[in-house]
CSV table of C-alpha atoms and ligand atoms in Angstrom, one decimal:
chain,number,residue,atom,x,y,z
Q,1,UNK,CA,-15.4,20.0,4.3
Q,2,UNK,CA,-15.7,16.3,4.7
Q,3,UNK,CA,-18.3,14.0,6.7
Q,4,UNK,CA,-17.5,11.2,9.3
Q,5,UNK,CA,-19.3,7.8,8.9
Q,6,UNK,CA,-17.2,6.1,11.7
Q,7,UNK,CA,-15.9,6.8,15.2
Q,8,UNK,CA,-13.5,3.4,16.2
Q,9,UNK,CA,-14.7,3.3,20.0
Q,10,UNK,CA,-12.0,3.6,22.5
Q,11,UNK,CA,-10.4,5.8,19.5
Q,12,UNK,CA,-8.1,9.6,19.8
Q,13,UNK,CA,-11.8,10.5,18.4
Q,14,UNK,CA,-13.9,8.4,20.7
Q,15,UNK,CA,-11.9,10.3,23.6
Q,16,UNK,CA,-12.3,13.6,22.0
Q,17,UNK,CA,-16.5,12.9,21.4
Q,18,UNK,CA,-16.5,13.2,17.9
Q,19,UNK,CA,-19.5,11.7,16.5
Q,20,UNK,CA,-20.5,9.8,13.4
Q,21,UNK,CA,-21.9,13.3,10.7
Q,22,UNK,CA,-19.0,15.5,12.6
Q,23,UNK,CA,-18.7,17.7,9.6
Q,24,UNK,CA,-15.1,18.1,9.4
Q,25,UNK,CA,-14.3,21.8,8.1
Q,26,UNK,CA,-10.0,22.3,8.4
Q,27,UNK,CA,-7.0,20.8,9.5
Q,28,UNK,CA,-4.1,23.0,11.1
Q,29,UNK,CA,-6.3,26.2,9.2
Q,30,UNK,CA,-6.7,24.0,5.5
Q,31,UNK,CA,-9.5,23.9,4.8
Q,32,UNK,CA,-10.6,19.7,3.4
Q,33,UNK,CA,-12.0,19.0,0.2
Q,34,UNK,CA,-12.3,15.5,0.3
Q,35,UNK,CA,-10.4,12.2,1.8
Q,36,UNK,CA,-6.7,13.5,0.3
Q,37,UNK,CA,-6.7,16.5,1.8
Q,38,UNK,CA,-8.0,14.4,5.6
Q,39,UNK,CA,-4.9,12.2,5.0
Q,40,UNK,CA,-2.4,13.7,4.1
Q,41,UNK,CA,-3.2,17.5,6.5
Q,42,UNK,CA,-3.6,14.9,9.4
Q,43,UNK,CA,-0.8,13.5,8.9
Q,44,UNK,CA,1.2,15.5,11.1
Q,45,UNK,CA,1.5,15.2,15.3
Q,46,UNK,CA,-0.4,18.3,16.1
Q,47,UNK,CA,-3.3,18.8,15.2
Q,48,UNK,CA,-6.1,21.8,15.3
Q,49,UNK,CA,-9.3,20.6,12.9
Q,50,UNK,CA,-11.9,22.7,13.3
Q,51,UNK,CA,-15.5,21.5,12.5
Q,52,UNK,CA,-18.9,21.8,12.8
Q,53,UNK,CA,-22.0,18.8,14.5
Q,54,UNK,CA,-24.6,17.5,13.5
Q,55,UNK,CA,-26.4,19.8,15.7
Q,56,UNK,CA,-24.7,22.7,14.0
Q,57,UNK,CA,-22.5,23.5,16.5
Q,58,UNK,CA,-18.4,24.5,16.0
Q,59,UNK,CA,-15.7,23.6,17.4
Q,60,UNK,CA,-12.2,22.9,17.2
Q,61,UNK,CA,-10.2,20.1,18.4
Q,62,UNK,CA,-6.6,20.3,19.4
Q,63,UNK,CA,-4.6,17.2,19.3
Q,64,UNK,CA,-1.2,15.6,19.9
Q,65,UNK,CA,-1.2,12.7,19.0
Q,66,UNK,CA,2.1,9.8,18.7
Q,67,UNK,CA,3.5,9.5,15.5
Q,68,UNK,CA,1.0,6.8,12.8
Q,69,UNK,CA,-1.7,6.8,15.9
Q,70,UNK,CA,-5.0,6.3,13.9
Q,71,UNK,CA,-7.4,9.0,14.6
Q,72,UNK,CA,-10.2,6.6,14.5
Q,73,UNK,CA,-12.0,9.2,12.4
Q,74,UNK,CA,-14.2,6.6,8.8
Q,75,UNK,CA,-15.5,9.4,6.5
Q,76,UNK,CA,-18.5,8.6,4.3
Q,77,UNK,CA,-17.3,7.9,1.0
Q,78,UNK,CA,-16.5,11.0,-1.9
Q,79,UNK,CA,-18.6,12.0,-4.5
Q,80,UNK,CA,-16.9,10.5,-8.0
Q,81,UNK,CA,-15.8,12.5,-9.7
Q,82,UNK,CA,-17.5,12.0,-13.2
Q,83,UNK,CA,-15.9,11.7,-16.9
Q,84,UNK,CA,-15.6,14.3,-19.5
Q,85,UNK,CA,-15.0,12.7,-22.0
Q,86,UNK,CA,-17.5,10.2,-24.5
Q,87,UNK,CA,-15.2,7.4,-25.9
Q,88,UNK,CA,-16.0,5.2,-28.5
Q,89,UNK,CA,-15.4,2.1,-27.0
Q,90,UNK,CA,-16.8,2.7,-23.5
Q,91,UNK,CA,-17.8,-0.1,-21.9
Q,92,UNK,CA,-20.5,1.9,-19.4
Q,93,UNK,CA,-22.2,3.0,-22.7
Q,94,UNK,CA,-22.3,-0.7,-24.0
Q,95,UNK,CA,-24.5,-1.3,-21.2
Q,96,UNK,CA,-27.8,-2.7,-21.9
Q,97,UNK,CA,-30.3,-0.3,-20.0
Q,98,UNK,CA,-32.2,-1.8,-16.5
Q,99,UNK,CA,-29.8,-2.3,-14.6
Q,100,UNK,CA,-29.0,-1.1,-11.3
Q,101,UNK,CA,-27.7,2.6,-11.7
Q,102,UNK,CA,-24.5,2.7,-10.0
Q,103,UNK,CA,-23.3,0.5,-13.1
Q,104,UNK,CA,-23.2,3.2,-15.0
Q,105,UNK,CA,-21.1,5.4,-13.3
Q,106,UNK,CA,-18.8,6.9,-15.4
Q,107,UNK,CA,-15.9,7.8,-12.6
Q,108,UNK,CA,-12.1,9.5,-14.7
Q,109,UNK,CA,-10.8,10.6,-10.8
Q,110,UNK,CA,-6.7,10.4,-9.8
Q,111,UNK,CA,-7.9,10.6,-6.4
Q,112,UNK,CA,-9.5,7.0,-6.6
Q,113,UNK,CA,-6.5,6.0,-9.2
Q,114,UNK,CA,-4.0,6.6,-6.6
Q,115,UNK,CA,-6.1,5.1,-3.9
Q,116,UNK,CA,-7.5,2.1,-5.8
Q,117,UNK,CA,-5.6,1.9,-8.9
Q,118,UNK,CA,-8.6,2.9,-10.8
Q,119,UNK,CA,-7.5,3.6,-14.4
Q,120,UNK,CA,-8.0,7.6,-14.9
Q,121,UNK,CA,-7.8,9.1,-18.5
Q,122,UNK,CA,-6.9,13.0,-16.6
Q,123,UNK,CA,-9.5,14.4,-18.9
Q,124,UNK,CA,-11.0,16.3,-15.9
Q,125,UNK,CA,-7.5,17.7,-14.6
Q,126,UNK,CA,-7.6,21.2,-14.0
Q,127,UNK,CA,-4.8,23.3,-12.2
Q,128,UNK,CA,-5.7,22.8,-9.0
Q,129,UNK,CA,-5.5,18.7,-9.2
Q,130,UNK,CA,-2.0,18.7,-10.5
Q,131,UNK,CA,-1.0,20.6,-7.8
Q,132,UNK,CA,-2.2,18.3,-5.5
Q,133,UNK,CA,-1.2,15.0,-7.2
Q,134,UNK,CA,2.0,16.7,-6.6
Q,135,UNK,CA,1.6,18.1,-3.5
Q,136,UNK,CA,0.8,14.6,-2.1
Q,137,UNK,CA,3.0,13.7,-4.6
Q,138,UNK,CA,-0.1,10.7,-5.6
Q,139,UNK,CA,1.9,7.7,-6.9
Q,140,UNK,CA,1.5,5.5,-8.7
Q,141,UNK,CA,-1.3,6.8,-10.8
Q,142,UNK,CA,-3.2,4.2,-13.1
Q,143,UNK,CA,-3.8,6.2,-16.9
Q,144,UNK,CA,-6.2,5.7,-19.7
Q,145,UNK,CA,-3.5,6.1,-22.2
Q,146,UNK,CA,-4.9,5.0,-25.4
Q,147,UNK,CA,-3.1,7.2,-27.6
Q,148,UNK,CA,0.0,9.9,-27.1
Q,149,UNK,CA,-0.9,11.3,-30.2
Q,150,UNK,CA,-2.9,14.2,-29.4
Q,151,UNK,CA,-5.5,14.0,-32.2
Q,152,UNK,CA,-6.0,10.6,-32.5
Q,153,UNK,CA,-5.7,10.7,-28.3
Q,154,UNK,CA,-9.6,13.9,-29.1
Q,155,UNK,CA,-10.8,10.5,-31.8
Q,156,UNK,CA,-10.7,8.0,-29.0
Q,157,UNK,CA,-11.9,9.9,-26.6
Q,158,UNK,CA,-14.8,11.6,-28.2
Q,159,UNK,CA,-12.5,15.2,-26.1
Q,160,UNK,CA,-12.0,17.8,-28.4
Q,161,UNK,CA,-11.2,19.7,-25.1
Q,162,UNK,CA,-8.6,16.5,-24.0
Q,163,UNK,CA,-5.1,17.8,-22.4
Q,164,UNK,CA,-2.7,16.6,-24.0
Q,165,UNK,CA,-1.4,12.9,-22.3
Q,166,UNK,CA,2.5,14.0,-22.9
Q,167,UNK,CA,2.7,17.1,-21.4
Q,168,UNK,CA,0.6,15.8,-18.3
Q,169,UNK,CA,2.4,12.7,-18.1
Q,170,UNK,CA,5.3,15.2,-18.4
Q,171,UNK,CA,5.0,17.7,-15.9
Q,172,UNK,CA,3.7,15.1,-13.4
Q,173,UNK,CA,6.6,12.6,-13.7
Q,174,UNK,CA,8.8,16.2,-13.3
Q,175,UNK,CA,6.9,16.8,-9.9
Q,176,UNK,CA,8.4,12.6,-9.1
Q,177,UNK,CA,5.0,10.8,-10.3
Q,178,UNK,CA,4.4,7.4,-11.7
Q,179,UNK,CA,2.7,5.5,-13.7
Q,180,UNK,CA,1.0,2.6,-15.0
Q,181,UNK,CA,-0.3,3.5,-18.3
Q,182,UNK,CA,-3.0,1.3,-20.4
Q,183,UNK,CA,-4.2,0.9,-23.8
Q,184,UNK,CA,-6.4,0.3,-25.3
Q,185,UNK,CA,-6.9,-0.9,-28.6
Q,186,UNK,CA,-9.2,0.1,-31.3
Q,187,UNK,CA,-8.4,-1.6,-34.8
Q,188,UNK,CA,-7.8,1.7,-37.1
Q,189,UNK,CA,-7.9,4.7,-34.2
Q,190,UNK,CA,-4.8,3.3,-32.6
Q,191,UNK,CA,-3.0,0.5,-34.0
Q,192,UNK,CA,-0.4,-0.3,-35.5
Q,193,UNK,CA,1.9,4.0,-36.1
Q,194,UNK,CA,-0.8,5.6,-33.7
Q,195,UNK,CA,0.9,2.8,-30.3
Q,196,UNK,CA,4.4,2.2,-31.6
Q,197,UNK,CA,4.1,6.1,-31.2
Q,198,UNK,CA,2.3,5.9,-28.2
Q,199,UNK,CA,4.9,3.1,-26.3
Q,200,UNK,CA,7.9,5.1,-27.6
Q,201,UNK,CA,6.4,8.6,-26.2
Q,202,UNK,CA,6.1,6.4,-22.7
Q,203,UNK,CA,9.6,4.6,-22.9
Q,204,UNK,CA,10.7,8.2,-23.0
Q,205,UNK,CA,9.5,9.0,-21.1
Q,206,UNK,CA,12.4,6.4,-18.6
Q,207,UNK,CA,11.6,5.4,-14.9
Q,208,UNK,CA,8.1,7.2,-14.3
Q,209,UNK,CA,6.3,4.5,-16.7
Q,210,UNK,CA,5.7,1.8,-14.5
Q,211,UNK,CA,4.5,-0.4,-16.8
Q,212,UNK,CA,2.3,-0.8,-19.8
Q,213,UNK,CA,-0.4,-2.7,-20.9
Q,214,UNK,CA,-1.8,-2.7,-24.3
Q,215,UNK,CA,-5.6,-4.4,-23.7
Q,216,UNK,CA,-8.1,-5.2,-27.2
Q,217,UNK,CA,-11.1,-3.4,-27.1
Q,218,UNK,CA,-14.3,-5.2,-25.9
Q,219,UNK,CA,-17.4,-3.9,-27.4
Q,220,UNK,CA,-20.7,-5.2,-26.7
Q,221,UNK,CA,-24.1,-5.7,-28.8
Q,222,UNK,CA,-25.0,-2.3,-27.1
Q,223,UNK,CA,-21.8,-0.4,-27.6
Q,224,UNK,CA,-22.6,1.9,-31.3
Q,225,UNK,CA,-19.3,0.6,-33.3
Q,226,UNK,CA,-20.3,-3.1,-32.3
Q,227,UNK,CA,-19.2,-5.8,-35.0
Q,228,UNK,CA,-20.7,-8.9,-33.9
Q,229,UNK,CA,-17.2,-10.0,-34.0
Q,230,UNK,CA,-14.1,-9.6,-31.2
Q,231,UNK,CA,-10.4,-8.6,-32.7
Q,232,UNK,CA,-9.4,-10.8,-35.1
Q,233,UNK,CA,-6.2,-13.1,-35.2
Q,234,UNK,CA,-3.9,-11.1,-37.4
Q,235,UNK,CA,-4.5,-7.6,-35.7
Q,236,UNK,CA,-4.0,-9.0,-32.5
Q,237,UNK,CA,-0.9,-11.4,-34.4
Q,238,UNK,CA,0.1,-7.2,-35.3
Q,239,UNK,CA,-0.6,-5.9,-31.4
Q,240,UNK,CA,1.8,-8.4,-29.8
Q,241,UNK,CA,4.0,-8.2,-32.3
Q,242,UNK,CA,4.3,-4.6,-31.6
Q,243,UNK,CA,4.0,-4.7,-28.5
Q,244,UNK,CA,7.1,-8.5,-27.7
Q,245,UNK,CA,8.6,-5.7,-30.0
Q,246,UNK,CA,9.0,-2.8,-27.0
Q,247,UNK,CA,9.2,-6.1,-24.7
Q,248,UNK,CA,12.2,-7.2,-25.7
Q,249,UNK,CA,13.9,-3.8,-25.8
Q,250,UNK,CA,12.5,-3.3,-22.3
Q,251,UNK,CA,14.1,-6.8,-21.0
Q,252,UNK,CA,17.1,-6.2,-22.0
Q,253,UNK,CA,17.7,-2.4,-21.4
Q,254,UNK,CA,16.0,-2.0,-18.0
Q,255,UNK,CA,15.7,-6.2,-17.1
Q,256,UNK,CA,12.2,-6.1,-16.8
Q,257,UNK,CA,9.5,-6.1,-20.0
Q,258,UNK,CA,7.7,-3.1,-19.5
Q,259,UNK,CA,5.4,-3.5,-21.8
Q,260,UNK,CA,2.6,-6.5,-22.1
Q,261,UNK,CA,-0.6,-7.9,-23.9
Q,262,UNK,CA,-3.6,-8.7,-21.9
Q,263,UNK,CA,-4.3,-12.3,-21.5
Q,264,UNK,CA,-7.2,-11.6,-23.7
Q,265,UNK,CA,-5.0,-10.0,-26.8
Q,266,UNK,CA,-2.7,-13.7,-26.5
Q,267,UNK,CA,-6.1,-15.6,-26.2
Q,268,UNK,CA,-7.5,-13.6,-29.5
Q,269,UNK,CA,-3.9,-14.6,-31.5
Q,270,UNK,CA,-3.9,-17.9,-30.7
Q,271,UNK,CA,-0.7,-17.1,-28.8
Q,272,UNK,CA,0.6,-19.4,-25.5
Q,273,UNK,CA,1.1,-16.8,-22.3
Q,274,UNK,CA,4.1,-16.4,-20.8
Q,275,UNK,CA,5.5,-17.7,-17.8
Q,276,UNK,CA,5.5,-15.7,-14.8
Q,277,UNK,CA,9.1,-13.6,-15.6
Q,278,UNK,CA,7.8,-12.3,-17.7
Q,279,UNK,CA,5.2,-10.4,-15.3
Q,280,UNK,CA,7.4,-8.8,-12.8
Q,281,UNK,CA,5.2,-8.2,-9.6
Q,282,UNK,CA,1.9,-8.5,-11.9
Q,283,UNK,CA,1.3,-5.0,-11.7
Q,284,UNK,CA,-1.4,-4.4,-13.9
Q,285,UNK,CA,-3.1,-8.7,-12.7
Q,286,UNK,CA,-6.6,-6.3,-12.5
Q,287,UNK,CA,-6.1,-4.9,-16.0
Q,288,UNK,CA,-6.2,-8.8,-17.0
Q,289,UNK,CA,-2.8,-8.7,-18.2
Q,290,UNK,CA,-0.9,-11.9,-16.7
Q,291,UNK,CA,-3.8,-12.9,-14.6
Q,292,UNK,CA,-4.2,-16.7,-16.5
Q,293,UNK,CA,-1.1,-16.8,-15.3
Q,294,UNK,CA,-1.0,-16.1,-11.9
Q,295,UNK,CA,-3.7,-18.7,-11.9
Q,296,UNK,CA,-1.4,-21.5,-13.6
Q,297,UNK,CA,0.4,-20.6,-10.5
Q,298,UNK,CA,-1.8,-21.1,-7.6
Q,299,UNK,CA,-3.2,-23.8,-9.3
Q,300,UNK,CA,0.4,-25.6,-9.5
Q,301,UNK,CA,1.0,-24.3,-5.9
Q,302,UNK,CA,-2.2,-25.6,-4.6
Q,303,UNK,CA,-2.5,-29.0,-5.1
Q,304,UNK,CA,-1.3,-30.7,-2.3
Q,305,UNK,CA,-4.0,-29.0,-0.9
Q,306,UNK,CA,-6.8,-30.5,-2.5
Q,307,UNK,CA,-8.9,-32.9,-0.5
Q,308,UNK,CA,-9.4,-36.4,-2.1
Q,309,UNK,CA,-13.2,-36.1,-4.1
Q,310,UNK,CA,-13.1,-39.3,-5.6
Q,311,UNK,CA,-16.3,-40.3,-8.0
Q,312,UNK,CA,-17.9,-36.9,-7.7
Q,313,UNK,CA,-18.3,-34.6,-10.6
Q,314,UNK,CA,-17.8,-30.9,-10.7
Q,315,UNK,CA,-18.7,-28.4,-13.2
Q,316,UNK,CA,-17.0,-25.6,-13.4
Q,317,UNK,CA,-18.7,-22.8,-15.9
Q,318,UNK,CA,-15.9,-20.4,-17.6
Q,319,UNK,CA,-16.6,-18.2,-20.4
Q,320,UNK,CA,-15.1,-18.4,-23.8
Q,321,UNK,CA,-12.2,-16.6,-23.4
Q,322,UNK,CA,-11.1,-18.8,-20.9
Q,323,UNK,CA,-12.0,-22.6,-22.3
Q,324,UNK,CA,-9.4,-23.6,-24.0
Q,325,UNK,CA,-6.3,-23.6,-21.4
Q,326,UNK,CA,-9.0,-25.1,-18.3
Q,327,UNK,CA,-8.6,-28.4,-19.7
Q,328,UNK,CA,-4.8,-28.6,-18.3
Q,329,UNK,CA,-5.7,-27.0,-14.9
Q,330,UNK,CA,-8.7,-29.3,-15.0
Q,331,UNK,CA,-6.8,-32.3,-15.6
Q,332,UNK,CA,-4.1,-31.1,-12.5
Q,333,UNK,CA,-7.2,-31.0,-11.0
Q,334,UNK,CA,-8.3,-34.2,-12.1
Q,335,UNK,CA,-5.1,-35.9,-10.4
Q,336,UNK,CA,-4.8,-34.5,-7.4
Q,337,UNK,CA,-8.8,-34.9,-6.4
Q,338,UNK,CA,-10.1,-37.9,-8.3
Q,339,UNK,CA,-12.8,-36.2,-9.3
Q,340,UNK,CA,-13.9,-35.6,-11.6
Q,341,UNK,CA,-14.4,-31.7,-13.6
Q,342,UNK,CA,-17.0,-30.9,-16.1
Q,343,UNK,CA,-15.8,-28.0,-18.3
Q,344,UNK,CA,-19.5,-25.7,-19.1
Q,345,UNK,CA,-19.2,-23.3,-21.7
Q,346,UNK,CA,-21.4,-20.6,-20.8
Q,347,UNK,CA,-23.1,-17.5,-22.9
Q,348,UNK,CA,-23.2,-14.1,-22.0
Q,349,UNK,CA,-26.6,-13.3,-22.1
Q,350,UNK,CA,-26.5,-9.8,-21.4
Q,351,UNK,CA,-23.3,-8.5,-23.8
Q,352,UNK,CA,-23.5,-10.5,-26.3
Q,353,UNK,CA,-21.8,-13.5,-27.7
Q,354,UNK,CA,-18.5,-11.2,-28.1
Q,355,UNK,CA,-18.0,-10.2,-24.8
Q,356,UNK,CA,-16.3,-14.0,-23.6
Q,357,UNK,CA,-14.9,-12.9,-20.4
Q,358,UNK,CA,-16.1,-15.5,-17.3
Q,359,UNK,CA,-16.1,-12.8,-14.9
Q,360,UNK,CA,-18.8,-11.3,-17.4
Q,361,UNK,CA,-21.2,-14.1,-16.9
Q,362,UNK,CA,-24.1,-13.2,-15.4
Q,363,UNK,CA,-26.9,-15.0,-12.9
Q,364,UNK,CA,-29.0,-15.9,-15.7
Q,365,UNK,CA,-26.0,-17.6,-17.3
Q,366,UNK,CA,-25.3,-19.9,-14.7
Q,367,UNK,CA,-28.9,-21.2,-14.6
Q,368,UNK,CA,-28.9,-22.1,-18.3
Q,369,UNK,CA,-25.6,-23.8,-17.4
Q,370,UNK,CA,-26.5,-25.2,-14.9
Q,371,UNK,CA,-30.8,-25.6,-14.5
Q,372,UNK,CA,-31.0,-29.2,-16.0
Q,373,UNK,CA,-27.0,-31.0,-14.3
Q,374,UNK,CA,-28.8,-32.8,-12.3
Q,375,UNK,CA,-25.9,-35.7,-12.7
Q,376,UNK,CA,-23.3,-33.1,-10.8
Q,377,UNK,CA,-22.4,-33.0,-7.1
Q,378,UNK,CA,-20.9,-28.9,-7.6
Q,379,UNK,CA,-20.2,-27.0,-9.1
Q,380,UNK,CA,-17.8,-23.6,-9.1
Q,381,UNK,CA,-18.4,-19.8,-10.5
Q,382,UNK,CA,-16.0,-17.4,-11.6
Q,383,UNK,CA,-16.0,-15.4,-8.1
Q,384,UNK,CA,-15.7,-11.9,-9.7
Q,385,UNK,CA,-19.2,-13.0,-11.6
Q,386,UNK,CA,-20.5,-11.2,-8.0
Q,387,UNK,CA,-20.1,-8.6,-6.2
Q,388,UNK,CA,-19.5,-8.5,-2.9
Q,389,UNK,CA,-22.8,-7.6,-1.9
Q,390,UNK,CA,-23.6,-11.3,-3.2
Q,391,UNK,CA,-25.2,-9.8,-6.9
Q,392,UNK,CA,-24.5,-10.9,-10.0
Q,393,UNK,CA,-24.8,-7.7,-12.7
Q,394,UNK,CA,-27.8,-8.3,-14.0
Q,395,UNK,CA,-29.0,-7.9,-10.6
Q,396,UNK,CA,-29.7,-12.2,-9.7
Q,397,UNK,CA,-28.4,-13.0,-6.4
Q,398,UNK,CA,-26.6,-16.5,-5.6
Q,399,UNK,CA,-28.2,-16.6,-3.0
Q,400,UNK,CA,-31.4,-17.0,-5.0
Q,401,UNK,CA,-29.2,-18.7,-7.9
Q,402,UNK,CA,-28.2,-21.7,-5.3
Q,403,UNK,CA,-32.0,-22.6,-4.9
Q,404,UNK,CA,-32.9,-22.3,-8.2
Q,405,UNK,CA,-30.1,-25.1,-9.1
Q,406,UNK,CA,-30.0,-28.6,-8.7
Q,407,UNK,CA,-26.4,-28.9,-7.2
Q,408,UNK,CA,-25.1,-27.2,-4.8
Q,409,UNK,CA,-21.5,-23.7,-6.5
Q,410,UNK,CA,-19.3,-21.9,-5.2
Q,411,UNK,CA,-17.9,-18.6,-6.5
Q,412,UNK,CA,-14.0,-20.1,-6.4
Q,413,UNK,CA,-11.0,-17.4,-8.0
Q,414,UNK,CA,-8.7,-20.0,-8.5
Q,415,UNK,CA,-11.0,-23.7,-7.5
Q,416,UNK,CA,-7.7,-24.3,-4.7
Q,417,UNK,CA,-9.6,-21.6,-2.5
Q,418,UNK,CA,-12.8,-23.8,-2.8
Q,419,UNK,CA,-11.6,-28.0,-3.0
Q,420,UNK,CA,-8.4,-27.0,-0.6
Q,421,UNK,CA,-9.1,-28.9,2.8
Q,422,UNK,CA,-10.5,-26.5,4.8
Q,423,UNK,CA,-13.3,-26.3,2.7
Q,424,UNK,CA,-14.6,-29.4,2.5
Q,425,UNK,CA,-16.7,-29.3,5.4
Q,426,UNK,CA,-18.9,-27.4,3.5
Q,427,UNK,CA,-18.8,-29.4,0.2
Q,428,UNK,CA,-19.5,-32.8,2.2
H,1,LIG,S1,-12.6,7.7,-19.7
H,1,LIG,FE1,-14.4,7.4,-21.7
H,1,LIG,S2,-14.4,4.2,-21.8
H,1,LIG,FE2,-14.1,5.3,-18.9
H,1,LIG,S3,-16.1,6.1,-18.5
H,1,LIG,FE3,-15.0,7.9,-19.6
H,1,LIG,S4,-16.2,7.6,-22.1
H,1,LIG,FE4,-16.4,5.9,-20.0
């Protein structure tokens, strides 16, 4: 059963008299378990929908619609499938107590992998789910492989009952499903020979594996694996060498890089990031693969839209990871705008000093970084630090932080979004 949350006015559903709160039970005789069933079973033009109205009365809607005509029904959000693993490196395990509840949800949901690109391990996928993935052709899926070696994967996921990922992927691939894969590397557990085996196995799956990303583990000060240090430079370099070996082979034989180290891995290795051609369509940019290169491209492309701000002093808050790369970007922005940009590097007070990603800075960090900076005309903060409701991970709201600071602050994805001429009224 799925429940209606909203009906679009003047839509087919509106004309039929469907109201929010209605439970949708079957479509053309097939029961509805979730939004996926609804999406796929309502693709037909002729539909017989059994439903239960909010007053408990059951009703059958029969309708015919033109190809692609929307029904006008929005569903209540699905209940998220929980994770069956206890990964040694789980970021959620490494969250401090007292944050808002949704942050502690360990989702591991192939449906969200297909719908939103969330990574899933497929550990909790049952036979029925495999059949659905194949029947509905849920492709591509985003899969946290971590290691194709079964024994290594059991240790990494801390789950003795984890299915064999190679067999799962092979079966799905045979049914036409493709994957974007990631390996989060925990040195000593899945680097070196285990990583080599993983890359070799994924490579041998051919076109089924669209891309592979290799990401260094990020441990907060609350993780039991925490050592107080980030991955060391030599380890990051060794991992990158393996990755680049496969990437070069892929470029030669398939015409695309196929596998990439994340931006953070390059930074830990002290290596310059590759150019745009390396990332192709930036398939794993949300996973921190190519995000810096994309940012550089967007800044370069947007400089002619930046308005002059001669004499202004603009603070730019970031984490330690991005700091070395910012100098060059801020110089370009200075030349384009005439403003004086100052890089302000903030430490993460919530997760500890090993978490250096700008997007994980919290409200308190912004307050600490900018609280006494009366000399700044305005400041830019990473837009990824707040959610769609304008709330930081530590529950500070953007409004509250703004009210406590001596200058206006603006969340920004690429600087241009705030500094371009359209925003000049906001900044005046
Ligand atoms: S799969 Fe692992 S990392 Fe992801 S939520 Fe589950 S335990 Fe955490």
